[in-house]
Coordinates of C-alpha atoms (C1' of nucleotides) in Angstrom, one line a residue:
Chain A
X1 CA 12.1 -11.4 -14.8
X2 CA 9.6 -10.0 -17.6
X3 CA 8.6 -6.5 -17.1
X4 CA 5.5 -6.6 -19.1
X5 CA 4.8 -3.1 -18.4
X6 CA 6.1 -1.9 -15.2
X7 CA 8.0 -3.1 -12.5
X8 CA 6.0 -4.8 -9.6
X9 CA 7.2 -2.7 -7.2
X10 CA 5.9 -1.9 -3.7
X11 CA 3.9 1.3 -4.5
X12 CA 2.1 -0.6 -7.4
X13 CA 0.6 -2.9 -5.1
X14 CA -0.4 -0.4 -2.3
X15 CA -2.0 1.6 -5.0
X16 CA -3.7 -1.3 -6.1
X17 CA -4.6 -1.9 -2.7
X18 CA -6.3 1.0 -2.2
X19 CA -8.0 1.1 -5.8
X20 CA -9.9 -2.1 -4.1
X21 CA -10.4 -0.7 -0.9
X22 CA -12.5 2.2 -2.4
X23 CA -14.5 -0.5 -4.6
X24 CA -15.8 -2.5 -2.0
X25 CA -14.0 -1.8 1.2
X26 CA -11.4 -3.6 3.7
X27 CA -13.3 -7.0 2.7
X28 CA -12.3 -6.2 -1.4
X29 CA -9.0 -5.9 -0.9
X30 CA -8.2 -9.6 -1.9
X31 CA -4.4 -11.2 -2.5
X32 CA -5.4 -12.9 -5.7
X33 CA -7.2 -9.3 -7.3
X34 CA -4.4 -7.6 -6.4
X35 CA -2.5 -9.9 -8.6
X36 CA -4.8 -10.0 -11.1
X37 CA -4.8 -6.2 -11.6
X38 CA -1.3 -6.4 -11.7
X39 CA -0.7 -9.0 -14.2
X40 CA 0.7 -11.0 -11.5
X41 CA 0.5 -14.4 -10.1
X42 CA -0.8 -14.1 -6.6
X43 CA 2.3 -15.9 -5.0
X44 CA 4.3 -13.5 -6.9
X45 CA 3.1 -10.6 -4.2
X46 CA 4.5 -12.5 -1.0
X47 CA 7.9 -11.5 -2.4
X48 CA 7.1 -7.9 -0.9
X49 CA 4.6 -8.6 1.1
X50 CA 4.1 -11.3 4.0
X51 CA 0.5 -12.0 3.5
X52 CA -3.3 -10.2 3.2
X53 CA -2.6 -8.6 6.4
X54 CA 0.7 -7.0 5.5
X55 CA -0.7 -5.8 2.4
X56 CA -3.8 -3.6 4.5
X57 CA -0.9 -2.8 7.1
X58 CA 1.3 -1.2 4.1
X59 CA -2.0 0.7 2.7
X60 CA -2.5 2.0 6.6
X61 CA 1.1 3.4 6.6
X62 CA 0.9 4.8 3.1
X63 CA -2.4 6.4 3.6
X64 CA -1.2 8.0 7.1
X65 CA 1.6 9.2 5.3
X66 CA -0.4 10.7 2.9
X67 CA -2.7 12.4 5.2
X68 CA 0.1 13.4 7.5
X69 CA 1.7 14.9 4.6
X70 CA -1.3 16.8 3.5
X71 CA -2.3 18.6 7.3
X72 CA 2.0 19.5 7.1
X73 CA 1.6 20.8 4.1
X74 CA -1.1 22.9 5.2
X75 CA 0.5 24.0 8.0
X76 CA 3.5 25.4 6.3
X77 CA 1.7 27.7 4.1
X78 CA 0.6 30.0 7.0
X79 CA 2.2 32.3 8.2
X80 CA 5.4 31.2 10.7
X81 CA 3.8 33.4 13.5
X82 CA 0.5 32.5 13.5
X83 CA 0.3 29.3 15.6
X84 CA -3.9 29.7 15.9
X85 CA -4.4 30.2 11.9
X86 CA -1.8 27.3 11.9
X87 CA -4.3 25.3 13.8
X88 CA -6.9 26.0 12.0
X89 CA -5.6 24.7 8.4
X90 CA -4.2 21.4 9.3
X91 CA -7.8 20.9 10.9
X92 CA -9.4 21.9 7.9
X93 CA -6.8 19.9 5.9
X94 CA -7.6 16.7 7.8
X95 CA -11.3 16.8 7.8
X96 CA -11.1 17.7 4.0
X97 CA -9.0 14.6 3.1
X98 CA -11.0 12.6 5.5
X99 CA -14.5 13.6 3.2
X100 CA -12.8 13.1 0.1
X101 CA -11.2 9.7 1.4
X102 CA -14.0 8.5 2.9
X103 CA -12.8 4.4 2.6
X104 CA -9.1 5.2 3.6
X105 CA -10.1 7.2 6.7
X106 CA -11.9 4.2 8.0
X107 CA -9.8 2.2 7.5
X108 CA -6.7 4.4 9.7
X109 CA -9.3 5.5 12.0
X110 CA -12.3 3.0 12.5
X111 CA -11.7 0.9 15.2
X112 CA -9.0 -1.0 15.1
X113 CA -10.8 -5.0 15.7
X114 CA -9.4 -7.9 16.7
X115 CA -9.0 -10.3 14.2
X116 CA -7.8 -7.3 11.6
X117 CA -4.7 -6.0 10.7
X118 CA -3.0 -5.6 14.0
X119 CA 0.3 -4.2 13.5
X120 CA 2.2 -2.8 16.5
X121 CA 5.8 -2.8 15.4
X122 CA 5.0 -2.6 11.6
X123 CA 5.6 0.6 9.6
X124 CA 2.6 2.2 10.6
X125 CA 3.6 3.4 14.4
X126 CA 6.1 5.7 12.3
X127 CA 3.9 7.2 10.4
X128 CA 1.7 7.7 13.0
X129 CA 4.4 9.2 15.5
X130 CA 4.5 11.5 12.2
X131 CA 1.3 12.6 12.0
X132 CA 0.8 13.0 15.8
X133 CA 4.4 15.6 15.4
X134 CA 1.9 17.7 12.8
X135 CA -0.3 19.1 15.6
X136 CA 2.3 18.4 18.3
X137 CA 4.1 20.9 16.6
X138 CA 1.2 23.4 16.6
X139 CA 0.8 23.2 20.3
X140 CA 4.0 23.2 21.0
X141 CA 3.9 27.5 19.6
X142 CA 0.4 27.8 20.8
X143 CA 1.8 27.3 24.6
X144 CA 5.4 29.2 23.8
X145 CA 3.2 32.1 22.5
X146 CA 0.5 31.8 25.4
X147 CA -2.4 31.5 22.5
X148 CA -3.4 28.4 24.6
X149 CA -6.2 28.4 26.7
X150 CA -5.1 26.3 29.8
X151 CA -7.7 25.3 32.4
X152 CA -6.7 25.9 36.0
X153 CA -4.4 22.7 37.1
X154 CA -6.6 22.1 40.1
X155 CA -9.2 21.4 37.5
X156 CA -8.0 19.0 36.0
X157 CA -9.7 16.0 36.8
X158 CA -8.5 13.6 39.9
X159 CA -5.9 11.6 39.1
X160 CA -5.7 12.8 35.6
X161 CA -1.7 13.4 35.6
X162 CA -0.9 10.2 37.0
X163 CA -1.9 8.8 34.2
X164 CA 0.1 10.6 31.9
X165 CA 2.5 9.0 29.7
X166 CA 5.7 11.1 29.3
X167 CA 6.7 12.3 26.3
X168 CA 10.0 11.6 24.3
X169 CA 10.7 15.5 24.1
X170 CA 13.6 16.9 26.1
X171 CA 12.7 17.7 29.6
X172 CA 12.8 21.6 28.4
X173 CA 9.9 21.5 26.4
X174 CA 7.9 19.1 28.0
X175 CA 3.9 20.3 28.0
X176 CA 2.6 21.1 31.4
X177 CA -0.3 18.7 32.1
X178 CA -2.8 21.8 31.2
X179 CA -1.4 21.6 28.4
X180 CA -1.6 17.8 27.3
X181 CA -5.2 17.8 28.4
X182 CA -5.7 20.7 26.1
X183 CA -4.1 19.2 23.2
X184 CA -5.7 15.6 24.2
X185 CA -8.8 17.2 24.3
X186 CA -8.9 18.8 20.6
X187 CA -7.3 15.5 19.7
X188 CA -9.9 13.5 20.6
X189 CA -13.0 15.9 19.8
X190 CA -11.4 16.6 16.4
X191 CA -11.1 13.4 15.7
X192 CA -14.6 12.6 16.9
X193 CA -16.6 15.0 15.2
X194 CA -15.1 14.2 12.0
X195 CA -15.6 10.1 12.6
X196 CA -19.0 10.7 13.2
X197 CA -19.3 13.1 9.7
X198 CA -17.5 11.0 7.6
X199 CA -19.4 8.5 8.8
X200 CA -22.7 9.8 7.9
X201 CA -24.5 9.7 11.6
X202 CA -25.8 12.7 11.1
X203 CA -27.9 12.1 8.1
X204 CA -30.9 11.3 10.4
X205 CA -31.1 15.1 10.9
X206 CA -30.4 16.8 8.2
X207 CA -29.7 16.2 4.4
X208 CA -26.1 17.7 4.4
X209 CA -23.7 17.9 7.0
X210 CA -21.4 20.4 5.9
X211 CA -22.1 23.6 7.7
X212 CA -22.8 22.1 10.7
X213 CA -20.1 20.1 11.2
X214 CA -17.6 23.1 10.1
X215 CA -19.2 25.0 12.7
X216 CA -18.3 22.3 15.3
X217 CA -14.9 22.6 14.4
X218 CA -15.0 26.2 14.8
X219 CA -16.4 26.3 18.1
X220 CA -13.6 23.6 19.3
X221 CA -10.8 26.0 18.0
X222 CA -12.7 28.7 19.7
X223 CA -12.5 26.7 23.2
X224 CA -8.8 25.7 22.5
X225 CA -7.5 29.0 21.6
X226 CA -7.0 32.4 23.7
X227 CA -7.5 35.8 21.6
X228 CA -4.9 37.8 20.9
X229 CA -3.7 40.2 23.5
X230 CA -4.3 43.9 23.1
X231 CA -1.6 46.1 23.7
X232 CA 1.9 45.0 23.9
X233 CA 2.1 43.5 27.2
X234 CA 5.4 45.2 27.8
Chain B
X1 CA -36.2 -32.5 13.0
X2 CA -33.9 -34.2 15.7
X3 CA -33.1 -31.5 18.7
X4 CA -29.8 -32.6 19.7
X5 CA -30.1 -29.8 22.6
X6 CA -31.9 -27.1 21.8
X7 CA -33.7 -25.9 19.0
X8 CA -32.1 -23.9 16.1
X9 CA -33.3 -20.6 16.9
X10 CA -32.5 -17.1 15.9
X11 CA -31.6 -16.1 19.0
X12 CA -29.1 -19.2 19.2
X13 CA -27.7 -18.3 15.6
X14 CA -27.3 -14.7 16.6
X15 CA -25.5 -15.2 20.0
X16 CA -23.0 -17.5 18.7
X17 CA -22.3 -14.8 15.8
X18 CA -21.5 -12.2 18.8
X19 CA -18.9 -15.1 20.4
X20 CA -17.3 -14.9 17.2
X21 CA -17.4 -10.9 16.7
X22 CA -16.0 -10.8 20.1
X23 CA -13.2 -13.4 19.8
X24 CA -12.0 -12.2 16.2
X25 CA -13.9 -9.3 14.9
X26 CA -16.3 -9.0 12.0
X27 CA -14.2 -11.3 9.7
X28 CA -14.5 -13.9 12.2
X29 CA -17.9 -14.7 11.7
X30 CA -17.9 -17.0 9.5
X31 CA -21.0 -19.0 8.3
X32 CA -19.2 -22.7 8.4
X33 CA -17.8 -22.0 12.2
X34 CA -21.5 -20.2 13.6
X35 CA -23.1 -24.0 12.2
X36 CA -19.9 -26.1 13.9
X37 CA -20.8 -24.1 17.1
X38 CA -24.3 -25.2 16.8
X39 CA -23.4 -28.7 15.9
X40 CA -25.3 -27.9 12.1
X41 CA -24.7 -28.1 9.2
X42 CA -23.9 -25.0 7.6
X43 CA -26.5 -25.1 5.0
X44 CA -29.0 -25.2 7.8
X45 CA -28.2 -21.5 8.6
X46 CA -30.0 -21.0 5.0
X47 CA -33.5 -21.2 6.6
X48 CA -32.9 -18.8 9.3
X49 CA -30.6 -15.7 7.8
X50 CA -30.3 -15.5 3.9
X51 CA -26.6 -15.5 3.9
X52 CA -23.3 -14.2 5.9
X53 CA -24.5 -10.8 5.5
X54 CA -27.6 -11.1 6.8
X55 CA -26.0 -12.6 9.4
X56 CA -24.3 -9.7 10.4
X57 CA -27.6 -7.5 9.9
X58 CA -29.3 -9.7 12.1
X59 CA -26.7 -9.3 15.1
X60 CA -26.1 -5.7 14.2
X61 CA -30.0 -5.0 14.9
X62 CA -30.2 -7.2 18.3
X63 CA -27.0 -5.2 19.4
X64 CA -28.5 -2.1 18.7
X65 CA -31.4 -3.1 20.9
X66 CA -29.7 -4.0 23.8
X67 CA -27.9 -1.1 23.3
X68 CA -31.2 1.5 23.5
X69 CA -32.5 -0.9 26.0
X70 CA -29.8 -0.2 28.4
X71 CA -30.0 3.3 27.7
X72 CA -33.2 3.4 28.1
X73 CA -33.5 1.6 31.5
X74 CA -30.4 4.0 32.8
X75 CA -32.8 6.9 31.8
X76 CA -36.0 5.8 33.0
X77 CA -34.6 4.8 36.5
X78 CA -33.9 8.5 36.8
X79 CA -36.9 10.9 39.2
X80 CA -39.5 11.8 36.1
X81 CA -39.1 15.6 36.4
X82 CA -34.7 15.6 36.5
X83 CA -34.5 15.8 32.5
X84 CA -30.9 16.9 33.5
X85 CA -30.0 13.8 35.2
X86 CA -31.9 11.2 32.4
X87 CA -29.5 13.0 29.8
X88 CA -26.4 12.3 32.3
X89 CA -27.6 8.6 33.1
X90 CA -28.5 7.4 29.1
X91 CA -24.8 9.1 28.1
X92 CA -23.1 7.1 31.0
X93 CA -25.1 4.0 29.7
X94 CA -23.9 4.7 26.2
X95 CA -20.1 5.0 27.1
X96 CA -20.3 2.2 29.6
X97 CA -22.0 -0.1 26.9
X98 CA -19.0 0.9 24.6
X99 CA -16.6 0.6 26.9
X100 CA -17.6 -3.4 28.1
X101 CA -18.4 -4.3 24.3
X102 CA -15.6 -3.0 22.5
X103 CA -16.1 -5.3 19.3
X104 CA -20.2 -4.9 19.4
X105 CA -19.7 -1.2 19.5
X106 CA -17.2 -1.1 16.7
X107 CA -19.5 -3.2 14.3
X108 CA -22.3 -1.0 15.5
X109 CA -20.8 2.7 15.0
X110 CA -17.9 1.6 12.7
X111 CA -17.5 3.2 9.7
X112 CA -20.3 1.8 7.6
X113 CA -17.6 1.0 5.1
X114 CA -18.4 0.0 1.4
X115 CA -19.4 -3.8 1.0
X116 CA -19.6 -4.7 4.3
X117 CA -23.2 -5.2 5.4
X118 CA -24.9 -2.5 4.3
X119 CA -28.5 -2.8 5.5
X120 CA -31.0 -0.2 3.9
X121 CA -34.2 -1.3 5.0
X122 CA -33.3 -4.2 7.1
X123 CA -34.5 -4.6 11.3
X124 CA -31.6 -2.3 11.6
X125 CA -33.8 0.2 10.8
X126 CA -36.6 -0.3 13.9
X127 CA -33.4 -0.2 16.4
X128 CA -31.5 2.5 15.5
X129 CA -35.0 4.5 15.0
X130 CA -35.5 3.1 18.6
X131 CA -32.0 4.0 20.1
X132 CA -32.4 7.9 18.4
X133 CA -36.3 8.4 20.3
X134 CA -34.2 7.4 24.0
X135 CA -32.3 10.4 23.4
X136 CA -34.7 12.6 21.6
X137 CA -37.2 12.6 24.5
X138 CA -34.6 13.6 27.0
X139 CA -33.8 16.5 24.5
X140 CA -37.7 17.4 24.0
X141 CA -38.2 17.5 27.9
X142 CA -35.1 19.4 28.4
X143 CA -36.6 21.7 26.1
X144 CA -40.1 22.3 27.5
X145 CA -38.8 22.3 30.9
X146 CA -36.6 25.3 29.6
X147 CA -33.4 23.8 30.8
X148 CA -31.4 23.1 26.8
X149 CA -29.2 26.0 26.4
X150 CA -30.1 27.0 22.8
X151 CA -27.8 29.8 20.8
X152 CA -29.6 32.4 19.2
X153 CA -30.8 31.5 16.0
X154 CA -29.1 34.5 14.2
X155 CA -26.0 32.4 15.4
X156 CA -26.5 29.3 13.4
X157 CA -24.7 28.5 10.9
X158 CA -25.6 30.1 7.0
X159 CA -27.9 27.7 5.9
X160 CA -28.2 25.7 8.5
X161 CA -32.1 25.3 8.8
X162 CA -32.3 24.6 5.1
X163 CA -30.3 21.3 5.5
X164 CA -32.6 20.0 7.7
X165 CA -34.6 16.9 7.6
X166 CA -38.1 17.2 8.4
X167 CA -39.2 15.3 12.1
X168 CA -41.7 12.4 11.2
X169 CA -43.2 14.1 14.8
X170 CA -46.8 15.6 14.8
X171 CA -46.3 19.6 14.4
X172 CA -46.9 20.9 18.1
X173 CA -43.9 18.2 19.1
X174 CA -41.5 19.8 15.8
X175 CA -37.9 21.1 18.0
X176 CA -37.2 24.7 16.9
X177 CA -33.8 25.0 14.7
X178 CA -31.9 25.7 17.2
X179 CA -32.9 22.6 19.4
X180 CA -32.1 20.8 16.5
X181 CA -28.9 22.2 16.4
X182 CA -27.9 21.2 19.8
X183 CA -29.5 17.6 19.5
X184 CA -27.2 17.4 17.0
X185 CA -24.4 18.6 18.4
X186 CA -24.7 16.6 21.8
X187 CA -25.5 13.4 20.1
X188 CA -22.1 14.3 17.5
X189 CA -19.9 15.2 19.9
X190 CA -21.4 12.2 22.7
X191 CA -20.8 9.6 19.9
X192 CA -17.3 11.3 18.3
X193 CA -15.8 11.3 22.1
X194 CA -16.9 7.9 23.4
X195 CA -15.6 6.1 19.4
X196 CA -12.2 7.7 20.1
X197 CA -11.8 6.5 23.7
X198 CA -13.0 2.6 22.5
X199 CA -10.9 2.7 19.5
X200 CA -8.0 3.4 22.6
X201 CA -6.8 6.6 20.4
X202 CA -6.0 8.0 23.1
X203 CA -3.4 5.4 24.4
X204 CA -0.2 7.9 22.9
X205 CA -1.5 10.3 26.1
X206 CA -2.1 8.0 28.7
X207 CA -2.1 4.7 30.2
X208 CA -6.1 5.1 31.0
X209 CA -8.3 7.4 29.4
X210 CA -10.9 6.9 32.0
X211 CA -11.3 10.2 34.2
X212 CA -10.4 12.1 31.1
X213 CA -13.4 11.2 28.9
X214 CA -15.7 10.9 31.5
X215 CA -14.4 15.2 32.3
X216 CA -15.0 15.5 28.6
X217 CA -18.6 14.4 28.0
X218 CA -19.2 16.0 31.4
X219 CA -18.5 19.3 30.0
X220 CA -20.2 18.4 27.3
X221 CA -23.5 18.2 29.5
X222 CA -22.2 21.7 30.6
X223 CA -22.5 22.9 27.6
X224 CA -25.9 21.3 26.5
X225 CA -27.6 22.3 29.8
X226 CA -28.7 26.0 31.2
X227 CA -28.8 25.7 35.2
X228 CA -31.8 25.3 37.0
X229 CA -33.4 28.5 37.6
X230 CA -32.7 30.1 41.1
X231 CA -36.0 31.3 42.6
X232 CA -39.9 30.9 40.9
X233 CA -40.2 32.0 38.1
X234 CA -43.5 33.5 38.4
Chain C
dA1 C1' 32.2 -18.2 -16.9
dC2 C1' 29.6 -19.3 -13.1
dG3 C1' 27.0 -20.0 -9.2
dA4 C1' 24.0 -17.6 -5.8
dT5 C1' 20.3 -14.6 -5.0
dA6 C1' 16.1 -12.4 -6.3
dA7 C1' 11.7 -12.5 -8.6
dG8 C1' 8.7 -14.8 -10.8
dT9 C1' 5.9 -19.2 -12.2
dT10 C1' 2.5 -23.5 -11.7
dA11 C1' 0.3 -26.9 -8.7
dA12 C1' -1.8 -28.0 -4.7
dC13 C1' -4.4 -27.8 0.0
dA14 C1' -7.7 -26.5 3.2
dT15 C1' -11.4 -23.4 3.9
dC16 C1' -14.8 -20.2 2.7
dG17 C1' -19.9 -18.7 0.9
dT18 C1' -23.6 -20.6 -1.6
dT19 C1' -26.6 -23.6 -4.3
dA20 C1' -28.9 -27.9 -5.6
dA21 C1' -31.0 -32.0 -4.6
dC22 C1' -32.5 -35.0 -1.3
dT23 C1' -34.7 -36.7 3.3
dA24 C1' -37.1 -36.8 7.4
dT25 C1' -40.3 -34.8 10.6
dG26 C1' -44.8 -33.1 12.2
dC27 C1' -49.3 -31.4 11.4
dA28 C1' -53.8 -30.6 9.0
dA29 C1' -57.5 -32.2 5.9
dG30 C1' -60.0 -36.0 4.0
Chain D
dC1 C1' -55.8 -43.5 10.0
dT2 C1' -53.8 -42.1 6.0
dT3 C1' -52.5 -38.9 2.9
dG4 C1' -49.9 -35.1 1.6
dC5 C1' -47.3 -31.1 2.2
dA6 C1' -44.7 -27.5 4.2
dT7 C1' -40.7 -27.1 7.5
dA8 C1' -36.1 -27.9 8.8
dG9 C1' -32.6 -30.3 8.3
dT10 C1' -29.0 -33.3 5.5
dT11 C1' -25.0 -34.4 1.9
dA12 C1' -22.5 -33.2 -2.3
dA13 C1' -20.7 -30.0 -5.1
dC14 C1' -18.8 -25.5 -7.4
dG15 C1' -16.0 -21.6 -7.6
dA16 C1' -13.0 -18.5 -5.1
dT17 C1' -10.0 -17.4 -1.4
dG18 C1' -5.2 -17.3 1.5
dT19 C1' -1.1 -19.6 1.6
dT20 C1' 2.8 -23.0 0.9
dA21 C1' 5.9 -25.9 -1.7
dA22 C1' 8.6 -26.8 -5.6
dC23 C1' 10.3 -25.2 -9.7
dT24 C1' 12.1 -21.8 -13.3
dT25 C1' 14.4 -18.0 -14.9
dA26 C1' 17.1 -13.8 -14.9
dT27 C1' 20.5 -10.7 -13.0
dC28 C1' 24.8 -9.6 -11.2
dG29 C1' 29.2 -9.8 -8.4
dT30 C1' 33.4 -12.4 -8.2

DNA sequence: ACGATAAGTTAACATCGTTAACTATGCAAG
DNA sequence: CTTGCATAGTTAACGATGTTAACTTATCGT
């Protein structure tokens, strides 16, 4: 084994992957470019990786890692005590990787078609349990500090808990189903807004999307969290 | 010109392109396989679409019509004064259209990711223009029937009006800012919630996200919508 | 010293998108 | 009726792709 330059390791090739996948997209990233860019024979890269769609699969895991990595990051430089401000960076950490990654967070979070890379067992669910622990974490303190707005349980919609999967966590600090719907519900509006910036479906109303968007973000922390409590409430 | 069937129409060409989107996702249509379906040479696809991309355009552009067409019917079968009710109807149509065309939506509203078919002035234009006027006239008679909640427009966002694009509408039709702002809003946060719920993001939280999206975009209309008045006004 | 395993190589196959060159059909003008 | 031409299809071919098979080489433990 030559090593022209470098060792064809694993990380070489994901980073090429994604070089490609910011060119022109999933449909660039193509077995025999990768090699090419590497120096490589093509059939060379099937010694690390099975095939085109193992290759995307690795670049989903790395990149989740990577943006998992980034909202944790931003997490920990707050404050210990300060679960709302907490909640408030690793959003603005997400959404700001998510602009300046534009390709890569379409690929982890468009939709997920048949036909592409499907992995259900791969490497990806672990980095995806991993970035799911990020904000899991942050709920977790918002509802042992009572920072968490919680809508009444007979609220919540009809049949809602029955469809509730149950968590790995120890049966001591499972979330009350107020809870989950509050933490499914920034999930999932977080996640939206952002999808639809990144996107660019709202350049039919104005030229940049910035403020706005921000400001939708805001207003969701807003619903999600409870102000402080005046006095001391003992 | 032998007709072993049926003629070689567009409509033909673009219906077996959605088998194929449905069956394997966007990589599975594939220029070779539409022509075997059609029992035709591929070549013959030549005359009709000016490659595998315009393929895609072309079936983008019919989806997004059926799209605002069902949208549009939902709304329209709604009493002509309940501006309230068209907005509920058309957003039910939208997520129910998402929900029973997983693969159409996602090529739709997927990230419009580099390389892949990236119509600028194609017949996606006309539709999407099409699908945006549904909505946009439920928001303008929401707003001259004085039922769109607007926020003070010392409460928008810094810079906000600045950003916006100018309404090709004549100038007694132009929305205020702050009208815009909640268009914006309802149509960011309507398409944010419904991609998350087809993309099955929600599947770590439960088994079936249906009552719990359907709460969320009702809220949503909560939000959007002032109640009706109590007594008359004048 | 030696053989097995790991990590490359070249050659080949079927399939893909696309173009070029050709053919047959149907219709309009003389 | 015939001529002629645009329309809508055909076959053949080119280069590029994903993947496999068969082969070569280097490294390292015994």
């Amino acid at each position: 084994m030559q090593e022209s330059r470098l060792a064809l390791t694993t990380d070489r090739i994901v980073s090429v992957c994604r070089e490609l996948l910011i060119e022109g997209g999933p449909p660039a990233v193509v077995v025999r470019e990768v090699a090419r860019r590497l120096s490589v024979s093509a059939p060379a890269l099937y010694k690390h990786a099975s095939g085109r769609d193992d290759l995307l699969t690795l670049l989903i895991a790395s990149l989740q890692d990577e943006l998992a990595t980034n909202c944790e990051q931003a997490r920990d430089a707050i404050p210990a005590d300060d679960a709302p401000a907490k909640l408030g960076a690793a959003t603005a950490a997400f959404r700001s990787w998510a602009l300046a990654n534009r390709s890569e967070f379409a690929l982890i979070y468009g939709q997920p078609i048949a036909g592409y890379s499907a992995p259900e067992d791969g490497p990806t669910v672990g980095s995806s349990l991993r970035f799911g622990r990020v904000f899991a974490e942050i709920y977790g303190q918002l509802l042992r500090d009572g920072r968490l707005r919680m809508p009444d349980e007979t609220d919540l919609p009809e049949g809602f808990e029955r469809t509730l999967v149950h968590s790995p966590l120890p049966p001591d600090q499972q979330f009350p189903p107020a809870a989950v719907y509050q933490f499914a519900m920034g999930f999932q509006r977080m996640l939206g807004l952002i999808s639809v910036e990144v996107a660019g479906h709202l350049g039919w109303a104005m030229t940049s999307s910035d403020v706005f968007a921000q400001r939708q973000l805001e207003d969701l922390a807003g619903e999600l969290i409870l102000p402080k409590p005046k006095g001391p409430s003992a």
